Amino acid sequence: MSYVESLRVFVRVIELGSITSGGRDLRLTPAVASKRIKELEKHLGVRLFNRTTRSLTPTGVGTVFYEEAKKVLCAIDDADATVAAFSETPRGVIRVTAPLGVGRRIIAPLVPRFVEKYPGTEVRMRLSDRKVDFPAEGLDLAFFIGTPSDSNLKLRKIADCARVLCATPEYLERHGTPNTPDDLMGGAHNCLLLRYPRSPEYFWTLQTTDGPRKLKVAGKYDADYGDVLTDWALDGRGIVNKPRFDVADHLRSGKLVEVLAGTPPVPTIFGCLYPHRKLQDPKVKSFVDFMARYCGAAFGTVRDSAGE
């Protein structure tokens, strides 16, 4: 393994907090990853980590070296991207994350088609409904549904994402159908919430004739995985706030019924985020362009606007 590859192992071990996790991220066994770290320490003549049976933490020198190693790897990646721009064929690894629902149903089925079109690429995809950490996860880009506020990342809006409140006919028969947003308040209904630290759904925001109205809804249980909320809704456990594409089949079949159609949730954005320096990386640009072309239609209104 080259010195540069050893640097990559070291950086990922720092970012992920363990040799096992860092090695796994780079598709290396713990033994191989540990060997690379020891070789790097031998080459530098310093100890980069404090090791105990329960923890692995960088030394002072290791912390300083980590910052410099990141600069070196970024410079190498940027140089590779610059050279690749002269070629019409994207190549290299693309590290992508997406919310579970849209990732599994819309983006993941398109990944093999992209790789078939550009056989020099590899796609490593991570699905999670939690907020992502670009440095810690070593990402090239992240798809999202919502309204991101991180100004350090480049935003590309792909489509508007309509949302819907819905429940089973059985649930509505037992608890009554809400007629106004106020009917969701005061514990009359069990609202199924997507919740995790800094979750955007501690509140539901509905469109009314007086403008957007934020409701502090409540329920008996919540989850950080959107599909769990759909399963609970299908089991008649409450009212759920979901992207329309995510429950379209259930609405068509009648398993779920839309409620408060006159005051639906405020639409959100489907798009992707990526670091500014990735703008010139052909593989990232090609991947985003491909996904914008083929998956935007799933949301009804395609808004393929770069740089918004």
Rosetta silent file (secondary structure, phi, psi, omega in degrees, C-alpha in Angstrom):
SEQUENCE: MSYVESLRVFVRVIELGSITSGGRDLRLTPAVASKRIKELEKHLGVRLFNRTTRSLTPTGVGTVFYEEAKKVLCAIDDADATVAAFSETPRGVIRVTAPLGVGRRIIAPLVPRFVEKYPGTEVRMRLSDRKVDFPAEGLDLAFFIGTPSDSNLKLRKIADCARVLCATPEYLERHGTPNTPDDLMGGAHNCLLLRYPRSPEYFWTLQTTDGPRKLKVAGKYDADYGDVLTDWALDGRGIVNKPRFDVADHLRSGKLVEVLAGTPPVPTIFGCLYPHRKLQDPKVKSFVDFMARYCGAAFGTVRDSAGE
SCORE:     score description
SCORE:     0.000 S_00000001
   1 L     0.000  137.487 -177.767    0.000    0.000    0.000 S_00000001
   2 L   -73.533  166.853  178.153    1.316    3.452   -0.917 S_00000001
   3 H   -60.709  -40.650  179.643    2.043    6.241    1.527 S_00000001
   4 H   -61.628  -42.439  179.531   -1.014    8.130    0.275 S_00000001
   5 H   -66.016  -34.670  175.303   -3.250    5.132    0.934 S_00000001
   6 H   -64.599  -37.550  175.824   -1.779    4.859    4.439 S_00000001
   7 H   -61.636  -40.299  179.398   -2.711    8.494    4.971 S_00000001
   8 H   -62.979  -41.405  177.101   -6.271    7.672    3.951 S_00000001
   9 H   -60.705  -48.033 -179.137   -6.409    4.876    6.509 S_00000001
  10 H   -58.471  -46.743 -178.224   -5.073    7.183    9.224 S_00000001
  11 H   -63.104  -43.993 -178.693   -7.580    9.950    8.420 S_00000001
  12 H   -69.416  -33.237  175.836  -10.568    7.600    8.396 S_00000001
  13 H   -64.091  -42.764  176.472   -9.487    5.981   11.665 S_00000001
  14 H   -60.165  -48.575 -173.065   -9.368    9.441   13.270 S_00000001
  15 H   -70.241  -32.828 -177.076  -12.752   10.433   11.841 S_00000001
  16 H   -99.081   -8.782  170.349  -14.564    7.205   12.681 S_00000001
  17 L    86.357    0.649  177.950  -12.924    6.647   16.057 S_00000001
  18 L  -158.419  154.346  178.306  -11.597    3.120   15.631 S_00000001
  19 H   -66.988  -37.813  179.565   -9.286    1.062   13.467 S_00000001
  20 H   -61.422  -48.772 -178.625  -12.087   -1.409   12.762 S_00000001
  21 H   -67.043  -42.492  179.413  -14.474    1.300   11.525 S_00000001
  22 H   -63.360  -42.621  178.205  -11.794    3.136    9.576 S_00000001
  23 H   -65.924  -43.372  179.990  -10.614   -0.045    7.906 S_00000001
  24 H   -60.090  -39.323 -179.619  -14.135   -1.210    7.111 S_00000001
  25 H   -61.913  -30.620  179.798  -14.889    2.134    5.441 S_00000001
  26 L  -100.730   11.795  178.624  -11.930    1.568    3.125 S_00000001
  27 L    62.165   42.549  176.709  -12.742   -2.129    2.691 S_00000001
  28 L  -120.696  149.693  174.517   -9.761   -3.287    4.737 S_00000001
  29 L   -72.316  156.941  176.261   -9.657   -5.812    7.559 S_00000001
  30 H   -55.714  -36.503 -179.158   -8.829   -4.479   11.052 S_00000001
  31 H   -64.869  -43.415  179.805   -5.509   -6.310   10.881 S_00000001
  32 H   -67.621  -42.897  179.347   -4.509   -4.640    7.621 S_00000001
  33 H   -61.832  -42.927  178.602   -5.668   -1.209    8.811 S_00000001
  34 H   -62.799  -39.507  178.720   -3.730   -1.593   12.059 S_00000001
  35 H   -62.563  -41.027 -179.599   -0.631   -2.625   10.129 S_00000001
  36 H   -64.205  -39.600  178.470   -0.882    0.517    7.946 S_00000001
  37 H   -64.231  -43.829  179.873   -1.114    2.735   11.015 S_00000001
  38 H   -64.219  -38.882  177.722    1.943    1.081   12.586 S_00000001
  39 H   -64.836  -38.307  178.826    3.894    1.448    9.337 S_00000001
  40 H   -65.923  -43.137  178.735    2.952    5.133    9.206 S_00000001
  41 H   -63.894  -39.272  178.242    4.080    5.659   12.800 S_00000001
  42 H   -64.989  -41.538  179.362    7.355    3.878   12.055 S_00000001
  43 H   -63.532  -41.064 -177.689    7.915    6.029    8.971 S_00000001
  44 H   -82.494  -21.957 -178.863    7.241    9.246   10.902 S_00000001
  45 L    75.746   23.393  179.173    9.071    8.173   14.041 S_00000001
  46 L  -138.434  163.144  174.646    6.212    9.285   16.321 S_00000001
  47 L   -93.922  124.011 -176.753    3.215    7.759   18.057 S_00000001
  48 L   -93.178  -20.237 -178.188   -0.022    8.902   16.408 S_00000001
  49 E  -133.910  147.712  165.703   -2.468    7.245   18.816 S_00000001
  50 E   -94.668  122.425 -174.904   -2.851    6.531   22.497 S_00000001
  51 E  -113.402  132.912  168.270   -4.117    2.972   22.708 S_00000001
  52 L  -129.457  177.791 -179.999   -5.917    1.224   25.565 S_00000001
  53 L   -68.032  -19.597 -175.590   -8.037   -1.906   25.588 S_00000001
  54 L  -114.688  -13.350 -174.931  -11.170    0.263   25.380 S_00000001
  55 L  -146.737  160.388  176.141  -10.242    3.362   23.433 S_00000001
  56 E  -136.934  113.208 -178.724   -8.125    4.797   20.654 S_00000001
  57 E  -128.403  144.661  179.688   -7.411    8.529   20.776 S_00000001
  58 E   -69.996  143.808  171.677   -4.995   10.641   18.743 S_00000001
  59 L   -73.196  173.885  176.148   -1.906   12.003   20.445 S_00000001
  60 H   -58.136  -43.644  177.880   -1.145   15.717   20.222 S_00000001
  61 H   -64.977  -39.085  179.532    1.155   14.998   17.294 S_00000001
  62 H   -61.845  -38.750  178.958   -1.523   12.768   15.767 S_00000001
  63 H   -65.214  -43.542  178.488   -4.078   15.591   15.907 S_00000001
  64 H   -64.722  -43.096 -178.754   -1.694   18.012   14.188 S_00000001
  65 H   -65.469  -34.154  178.617   -0.745   15.419   11.591 S_00000001
  66 H   -59.271  -45.602 -179.296   -4.428   14.690   10.916 S_00000001
  67 H   -62.980  -40.160  179.870   -5.078   18.305    9.871 S_00000001
  68 H   -72.527  -36.991  179.578   -2.071   18.300    7.546 S_00000001
  69 H   -64.527  -38.204  177.330   -2.893   14.855    6.142 S_00000001
  70 H   -60.886  -40.667  179.667   -6.403   16.047    5.245 S_00000001
  71 H   -63.174  -41.942  179.680   -4.911   18.941    3.276 S_00000001
  72 H   -62.663  -47.003 -177.819   -2.630   16.564    1.377 S_00000001
  73 H   -66.494  -37.629  176.710   -5.473   14.177    0.523 S_00000001
  74 H   -63.683  -41.256  179.653   -7.754   17.032   -0.560 S_00000001
  75 H   -64.298  -39.936  178.570   -5.007   18.374   -2.808 S_00000001
  76 H   -66.063  -44.584  179.441   -4.496   14.931   -4.354 S_00000001
  77 H   -62.706  -41.198  178.805   -8.230   14.450   -4.886 S_00000001
  78 H   -64.844  -38.905  178.104   -8.514   17.902   -6.456 S_00000001
  79 H   -64.975  -41.738  176.918   -5.575   17.142   -8.744 S_00000001
  80 H   -60.667  -43.253 -179.221   -7.184   13.851   -9.790 S_00000001
  81 H   -65.229  -37.283  179.595  -10.456   15.650  -10.498 S_00000001
  82 H   -64.063  -44.673  178.827   -8.672   18.313  -12.571 S_00000001
  83 H   -66.920  -40.674 -178.684   -6.979   15.702  -14.728 S_00000001
  84 H   -63.855  -25.720  179.685  -10.199   13.662  -14.983 S_00000001
  85 L   -63.367  -22.269  177.962  -11.960   16.754  -16.346 S_00000001
  86 L   -80.099   -9.902  178.183   -9.929   16.332  -19.528 S_00000001
  87 L  -103.539  148.798  179.398  -11.475   12.910  -19.996 S_00000001
  88 L   -86.498   -2.218 -176.133  -15.066   12.361  -21.057 S_00000001
  89 L  -115.374  109.003  176.594  -15.367    9.302  -18.823 S_00000001
  90 L   -60.516  147.411  178.037  -15.853    9.826  -15.042 S_00000001
  91 L  -149.422  157.769  177.224  -13.949    7.416  -12.845 S_00000001
  92 E   111.502  177.719 -177.423  -13.363    6.743   -9.167 S_00000001
  93 E   -86.529  134.823  175.490  -15.328    6.116   -5.974 S_00000001
  94 E  -116.883  119.239 -179.540  -18.421    8.201   -5.206 S_00000001
  95 E  -100.226  118.199 -169.546  -19.530    8.204   -1.563 S_00000001
  96 E  -127.468  144.011  169.291  -23.227    9.026   -1.308 S_00000001
  97 E  -129.272  156.543 -179.240  -25.818    9.206    1.440 S_00000001
  98 E  -156.592  155.961  172.738  -29.589    9.594    1.226 S_00000001
  99 L   -59.636  152.584 -173.203  -32.663    9.355    3.456 S_00000001
 100 H   -58.366  -48.714 -175.119  -33.860    5.788    3.812 S_00000001
 101 H   -63.946  -57.068 -178.088  -37.143    6.109    1.925 S_00000001
 102 H   -67.424  -32.565  178.532  -36.017    8.089   -1.113 S_00000001
 103 H   -65.466  -45.882 -176.800  -32.697    6.277   -1.144 S_00000001
 104 H   -73.725  -39.796 -172.554  -34.191    2.798   -1.208 S_00000001
 105 H   -87.387  -31.891 -171.767  -37.125    3.504   -3.508 S_00000001
 106 H  -116.336  -50.519 -173.218  -35.758    6.024   -5.994 S_00000001
 107 H   -77.454  -48.837 -175.709  -31.984    6.522   -5.897 S_00000001
 108 H   -55.862  -42.393  178.955  -30.704    2.988   -5.237 S_00000001
 109 H   -62.499  -22.197 -179.238  -32.468    1.431   -8.280 S_00000001
 110 H   -86.863  -17.698 -175.948  -30.724    3.995  -10.500 S_00000001
 111 H   -59.648  -47.944  178.809  -27.205    3.364   -9.164 S_00000001
 112 H   -59.185  -35.736  178.464  -26.536    0.218  -11.262 S_00000001
 113 H   -64.432  -38.376  178.480  -27.677    2.097  -14.380 S_00000001
 114 H   -65.425  -46.324 -178.475  -25.199    4.873  -13.623 S_00000001
 115 H   -65.928  -34.406  175.887  -22.313    2.451  -13.074 S_00000001
 116 H   -65.003  -35.693  178.973  -23.200    0.599  -16.284 S_00000001
 117 H   -73.957  -35.085 -179.273  -23.023    3.903  -18.137 S_00000001
 118 L  -125.430   78.897 -173.114  -19.752    4.875  -16.431 S_00000001
 119 L   -64.932  -11.345  176.952  -17.974    1.569  -15.661 S_00000001
 120 L   -82.049    0.412 -178.589  -14.937    3.382  -14.281 S_00000001
 121 E  -104.835  157.911  170.723  -16.955    4.505  -11.244 S_00000001
 122 E  -129.968  139.195  179.536  -17.879    2.839   -7.964 S_00000001
 123 E  -116.313  123.696  176.145  -20.777    3.988   -5.789 S_00000001
 124 E  -113.163  110.972 -169.588  -20.721    3.484   -2.026 S_00000001
 125 E  -110.813  134.590  177.119  -24.125    4.366   -0.672 S_00000001
 126 E  -122.643  130.574 -178.884  -25.198    4.919    2.940 S_00000001
 127 E  -110.560  129.985  179.362  -28.872    5.307    3.872 S_00000001
 128 L  -163.004  142.560  175.118  -29.976    7.175    6.995 S_00000001
 129 L   -88.209   -1.432  179.757  -32.752    9.530    8.063 S_00000001
 130 L   -84.049  160.987  175.437  -30.341   11.274   10.450 S_00000001
 131 L   -65.838  135.450 -175.047  -28.456   14.472    9.734 S_00000001
 132 L   -94.308  154.770  177.388  -25.163   13.596    8.077 S_00000001
 133 L  -115.627  104.319 -174.863  -21.666   14.753    8.985 S_00000001
 134 H   -56.237  -51.906 -178.183  -19.675   15.252    5.777 S_00000001
 135 H   -62.289  -45.375 -175.633  -16.156   15.158    7.325 S_00000001
 136 H   -66.105  -32.500 -176.029  -16.852   12.223    9.635 S_00000001
 137 H   -99.067   -1.646  176.255  -18.466   10.136    6.913 S_00000001
 138 L    60.140   41.209 -172.152  -16.093   11.078    4.107 S_00000001
 139 L   -86.201  152.019  169.200  -18.956   11.923    1.756 S_00000001
 140 L   -94.367  -36.703  178.611  -18.920   13.336   -1.754 S_00000001
 141 E  -159.201  157.009 -179.553  -22.598   14.248   -1.734 S_00000001
 142 E  -133.853  123.270  171.761  -25.780   13.853    0.291 S_00000001
 143 E   -79.979  152.984 -177.877  -29.337   13.718   -1.011 S_00000001
 144 E  -151.601  159.168  167.280  -31.959   15.206    1.273 S_00000001
 145 E  -125.303  118.056 -177.214  -35.630   15.997    1.659 S_00000001
 146 E   149.731 -151.028  178.921  -36.184   19.194    3.605 S_00000001
 147 L  -134.177   86.235 -177.221  -34.694   22.656    3.848 S_00000001
 148 L   -68.145  152.383 -177.758  -30.981   22.463    4.694 S_00000001
 149 L  -121.132    2.185 -176.560  -29.297   25.482    6.241 S_00000001
 150 L   -74.514  105.276 -176.475  -25.596   24.590    6.008 S_00000001
 151 L   -77.274   -7.606  179.411  -24.093   27.435    3.984 S_00000001
 152 L   -81.404   -4.956 -178.483  -20.711   25.671    3.789 S_00000001
 153 E  -117.376  152.214  177.236  -22.126   23.213    1.267 S_00000001
 154 E   -83.078  132.416  179.808  -23.324   23.664   -2.297 S_00000001
 155 E  -106.418  130.674  170.557  -27.042   23.065   -2.766 S_00000001
 156 E  -120.956  112.915  178.607  -28.593   21.702   -5.927 S_00000001
 157 E   -81.866  128.396 -178.757  -32.371   21.647   -5.905 S_00000001
 158 E  -103.787  -41.802 -176.994  -33.787   18.827   -8.015 S_00000001
 159 E  -159.061  158.179  168.346  -37.529   18.875   -7.321 S_00000001
 160 E   -80.876  142.152 -175.862  -40.271   20.124   -5.069 S_00000001
 161 E  -118.549  103.259  177.987  -41.450   17.412   -2.693 S_00000001
 162 L   -69.806  146.345  178.325  -45.159   17.464   -1.822 S_00000001
 163 E  -121.230  162.988 -176.012  -46.121   16.080    1.586 S_00000001
 164 E  -147.426  144.093  169.647  -49.352   14.599    2.871 S_00000001
 165 E   -95.997  134.006 -177.861  -51.029   13.813    6.189 S_00000001
 166 E  -154.028  161.251  178.711  -52.680   10.410    6.164 S_00000001
 167 E  -157.044  171.127  178.075  -54.046    7.582    8.287 S_00000001
 168 L   -78.814  154.547  174.829  -55.987    4.353    7.832 S_00000001
 169 H   -57.396  -35.669 -179.293  -59.772    4.398    7.482 S_00000001
 170 H   -65.097  -42.652  178.321  -59.918    2.266   10.641 S_00000001
 171 H   -61.960  -44.986 -177.703  -57.957    4.805   12.680 S_00000001
 172 H   -67.272  -31.508  176.858  -60.179    7.656   11.466 S_00000001
 173 H   -66.739  -37.640 -178.811  -63.318    5.649   12.278 S_00000001
 174 H   -75.862  -39.881 -170.239  -62.111    5.152   15.862 S_00000001
 175 H  -109.537   -7.736 -178.044  -60.759    8.661   16.509 S_00000001
 176 L    90.329  150.989  179.240  -62.639   10.851   14.058 S_00000001
 177 L   -91.557  123.939  178.548  -61.386   12.680   10.971 S_00000001
 178 L   -64.975  137.279 -179.667  -59.713   16.021   11.717 S_00000001
 179 L  -104.982  -23.537  178.924  -61.415   18.917    9.953 S_00000001
 180 L  -137.148  160.243  176.268  -59.037   21.746   10.900 S_00000001
 181 H   -54.117  -33.493 -179.622  -55.385   21.944   11.977 S_00000001
 182 H   -60.793  -26.608 -179.064  -56.586   22.632   15.524 S_00000001
 183 H   -66.740  -16.038  178.305  -58.064   19.133   15.624 S_00000001
 184 H   -82.698  -12.044 -174.933  -54.511   17.742   15.662 S_00000001
 185 L   -93.019  166.096  171.792  -53.767   19.554   18.904 S_00000001
 186 L    76.732   13.094  175.042  -54.599   18.727   22.480 S_00000001
 187 L    83.390    6.468  179.701  -54.017   14.991   22.336 S_00000001
 188 L   -68.488  -27.736 -178.617  -57.107   14.127   20.309 S_00000001
 189 L  -128.457  149.045  176.416  -54.930   12.374   17.733 S_00000001
 190 L   -91.546  107.680 -179.210  -51.786   10.315   17.894 S_00000001
 191 E   -92.700  127.310 -177.483  -49.278   11.989   15.547 S_00000001
 192 E   -89.538  118.923 -167.916  -46.454    9.726   14.393 S_00000001
 193 E  -114.039  137.133  170.193  -43.232   11.725   14.472 S_00000001
 194 E   -85.510  111.663 -173.895  -39.864   11.408   12.815 S_00000001
 195 L  -133.361  135.419  171.782  -37.577   12.421   15.660 S_00000001
 196 L  -162.134  169.790 -178.686  -33.846   12.524   16.237 S_00000001
 197 L   -52.550  129.513 -179.151  -31.489   15.235   17.520 S_00000001
 198 L    64.936   26.244  178.496  -32.178   18.496   15.616 S_00000001
 199 L   -63.496  140.004  177.562  -35.067   16.816   13.787 S_00000001
 200 L   -78.859   -2.912 -174.747  -37.155   19.191   11.628 S_00000001
 201 L  -110.690   29.367  165.509  -40.362   17.384   12.592 S_00000001
 202 L   -67.404  -22.179  175.973  -40.806   18.357   16.211 S_00000001
 203 L  -123.839  151.728  167.671  -43.365   20.609   14.528 S_00000001
 204 E  -108.763  132.093  179.428  -45.621   20.093   11.551 S_00000001
 205 E  -110.066  119.292 -176.422  -46.039   23.141    9.314 S_00000001
 206 E  -109.348  152.875  175.874  -49.274   23.260    7.324 S_00000001
 207 E   -86.370  124.202  177.921  -50.397   25.518    4.494 S_00000001
 208 E  -127.151  171.772  178.291  -53.400   27.648    5.472 S_00000001
 209 L   -64.743  -19.882  178.403  -55.243   30.609    3.947 S_00000001
 210 L   -96.587    9.347 -178.469  -53.335   32.791    6.422 S_00000001
 211 E   103.888 -177.821 -179.249  -49.974   31.363    5.391 S_00000001
 212 E   -60.370  137.553  178.553  -47.825   28.599    6.881 S_00000001
 213 E  -125.784  124.533 -178.481  -48.892   27.523   10.363 S_00000001
 214 E   -91.794  125.582 -179.177  -46.558   25.660   12.679 S_00000001
 215 E  -113.197  131.004  175.380  -48.238   23.071   14.909 S_00000001
 216 L   -90.498   86.823 -176.794  -46.628   21.531   17.961 S_00000001
 217 L   -86.953  165.429 -177.978  -48.126   18.075   17.565 S_00000001
 218 L  -143.488  161.377  178.053  -47.586   15.120   19.878 S_00000001
 219 L  -158.490  171.532 -176.173  -47.895   11.357   19.875 S_00000001
 220 L   -81.715  -19.130  177.831  -47.269    8.306   22.004 S_00000001
 221 L  -153.010  155.713  178.970  -44.261    7.099   20.046 S_00000001
 222 E  -142.595  171.833 -178.676  -41.759    8.294   17.491 S_00000001
 223 E  -152.417  160.425  177.044  -38.862    6.890   15.465 S_00000001
 224 L  -101.143   16.402 -179.698  -35.788    8.031   13.549 S_00000001
 225 L  -129.588  114.244 -173.644  -36.665    5.780   10.575 S_00000001
 226 H   -58.498  -35.320 -178.382  -39.415    7.020    8.271 S_00000001
 227 H   -66.471  -28.341  176.293  -40.532    3.551    7.148 S_00000001
 228 H   -64.177  -40.290  177.863  -41.325    2.644   10.755 S_00000001
 229 H   -62.270  -41.177  177.914  -43.771    5.565   10.846 S_00000001
 230 H   -62.361  -42.639  179.229  -45.421    4.297    7.656 S_00000001
 231 H   -61.947  -42.215  178.680  -45.737    0.816    9.159 S_00000001
 232 H   -63.654  -42.507  178.952  -47.343    2.249   12.295 S_00000001
 233 H   -61.074  -44.335  179.250  -49.743    4.310   10.202 S_00000001
 234 H   -63.928  -24.470  178.280  -50.701    1.226    8.151 S_00000001
 235 L   -86.891    5.278  176.731  -51.325   -0.585   11.436 S_00000001
 236 L    77.301   27.628 -174.724  -53.857    2.089   12.394 S_00000001
 237 L   -93.357   -9.424 -179.966  -51.715    3.664   15.114 S_00000001
 238 L   166.152 -169.517  179.102  -51.990    7.320   14.134 S_00000001
 239 E  -101.214  135.928 -176.197  -51.619   10.111   11.592 S_00000001
 240 E  -120.982  148.504  177.142  -48.348   10.406    9.702 S_00000001
 241 E  -110.340  107.920 -172.573  -46.734   13.296    7.789 S_00000001
 242 E  -132.042  154.856  167.402  -44.924   11.806    4.786 S_00000001
 243 E   -58.303  136.674 -175.191  -43.577   12.779    1.359 S_00000001
 244 H   -58.689  -39.826 -178.454  -46.415   12.010   -1.047 S_00000001
 245 H   -60.222  -29.158 -173.243  -44.244    9.785   -3.275 S_00000001
 246 H   -73.335  -25.266 -177.906  -43.446    7.643   -0.226 S_00000001
 247 H  -121.958   13.437 -175.350  -47.087    6.695    0.439 S_00000001
 248 H   -57.336  -43.716 -179.102  -48.575    7.115   -3.069 S_00000001
 249 H   -63.288  -39.977 -179.512  -49.236    3.386   -3.516 S_00000001
 250 H   -68.812  -33.829  176.990  -50.987    3.154   -0.133 S_00000001
 251 H   -69.125  -41.309  179.554  -53.154    6.183   -0.974 S_00000001
 252 H   -64.896  -37.229 -177.879  -54.121    4.692   -4.347 S_00000001
 253 H   -79.679  -14.277 -178.039  -55.045    1.363   -2.760 S_00000001
 254 L    88.146    0.222  177.636  -57.063    3.014   -0.005 S_00000001
 255 L   -65.235  -32.756  173.751  -54.939    1.549    2.783 S_00000001
 256 L  -121.717  148.232 -179.517  -54.185    5.142    3.790 S_00000001
 257 E  -122.790  134.003  177.795  -56.514    8.131    3.426 S_00000001
 258 E   -70.216  138.704  175.242  -55.403   11.735    3.080 S_00000001
 259 E  -121.912  154.337 -179.277  -56.583   14.062    5.855 S_00000001
 260 L    52.608   47.419 -178.515  -56.703   17.868    5.947 S_00000001
 261 L   -63.275  -25.422  179.446  -56.264   18.004    2.168 S_00000001
 262 L   -78.545  -16.609  176.905  -57.225   21.687    2.238 S_00000001
 263 L  -133.073   65.925 -175.636  -54.371   22.510    4.596 S_00000001
 264 L   -72.399  166.566  174.244  -51.596   20.074    3.592 S_00000001
 265 E   -60.341  148.439  176.881  -48.056   20.157    4.945 S_00000001
 266 L   -62.170  132.109  177.925  -45.788   22.763    3.371 S_00000001
 267 L   -60.773  152.227  175.957  -43.824   21.196    0.478 S_00000001
 268 E  -116.022 -168.092 -175.804  -40.143   20.626    1.007 S_00000001
 269 E  -113.544  138.974  164.729  -37.163   20.260   -1.326 S_00000001
 270 E  -106.592  125.851 -178.642  -35.566   17.180   -2.827 S_00000001
 271 E  -166.600 -162.600  178.621  -31.992   17.909   -3.746 S_00000001
 272 E  -141.694  155.542  178.013  -28.385   17.230   -2.890 S_00000001
 273 E  -120.624  143.447  175.009  -25.558   18.869   -0.985 S_00000001
 274 E  -156.843  153.255  179.030  -21.857   18.643   -1.714 S_00000001
 275 E   -60.924  147.149 -177.574  -18.683   20.542   -0.800 S_00000001
 276 H   -56.783  -34.762 -176.164  -17.849   23.448   -3.119 S_00000001
 277 H   -69.961  -12.832  178.365  -14.550   21.856   -4.130 S_00000001
 278 H   -82.468   -4.550 -176.947  -16.480   18.913   -5.608 S_00000001
 279 H   -57.819  -34.307 -176.190  -18.011   21.178   -8.256 S_00000001
 280 H   -95.533    3.968 -179.277  -15.251   20.367  -10.723 S_00000001
 281 L   -81.937  112.739 -174.875  -15.125   16.636   -9.984 S_00000001
 282 H   -57.469  -38.025 -176.900  -16.487   14.928  -13.144 S_00000001
 283 H   -68.351  -37.690  178.974  -17.706   11.811  -11.371 S_00000001
 284 H   -69.949  -45.961  179.612  -19.700   13.803   -8.816 S_00000001
 285 H   -60.901  -43.346 -179.939  -21.137   16.161  -11.406 S_00000001
 286 H   -64.004  -39.184 -179.568  -22.092   13.257  -13.695 S_00000001
 287 H   -65.945  -45.216  179.833  -23.743   11.396  -10.819 S_00000001
 288 H   -64.216  -44.622  178.920  -25.783   14.423   -9.750 S_00000001
 289 H   -59.914  -42.375 -179.400  -26.791   15.193  -13.351 S_00000001
 290 H   -62.692  -47.614 -178.461  -27.842   11.572  -13.891 S_00000001
 291 H   -66.810  -39.377  179.065  -29.934   11.453  -10.717 S_00000001
 292 H   -61.777  -37.043 -178.126  -31.521   14.850  -11.402 S_00000001
 293 H   -70.328  -41.600 -169.953  -32.559   13.645  -14.843 S_00000001
 294 H  -100.313  -25.310 -176.773  -34.066   10.321  -13.839 S_00000001
 295 H  -103.911  -13.203  178.127  -35.351   10.614  -10.267 S_00000001
 296 H   -60.579  -33.837 -178.041  -36.765   14.142  -10.282 S_00000001
 297 H   -62.749  -23.633 -179.403  -39.842   12.917  -12.164 S_00000001
 298 H   -65.152  -18.400 -178.596  -40.795   10.758   -9.187 S_00000001
 299 H   -98.125    3.000  176.051  -41.742   13.943   -7.325 S_00000001
 300 L    90.138  -56.402 -177.879  -44.096   15.221  -10.024 S_00000001
 301 L  -111.968  107.706 -178.794  -42.526   18.647  -10.544 S_00000001
 302 E   -82.446  129.024  177.814  -38.935   18.490  -11.732 S_00000001
 303 E  -128.186   73.814 -175.708  -36.823   21.473  -10.753 S_00000001
 304 E   -84.766   82.963 -176.407  -33.367   20.670  -12.115 S_00000001
 305 E  -123.008  108.558  179.902  -31.629   23.931  -11.274 S_00000001
 306 L   -70.071  140.420  171.311  -27.926   23.899  -10.571 S_00000001
 307 L    82.818    4.324  178.813  -26.622   26.291   -8.000 S_00000001
 308 L   -81.898    0.000    0.000  -29.885   27.256   -6.335 S_00000001
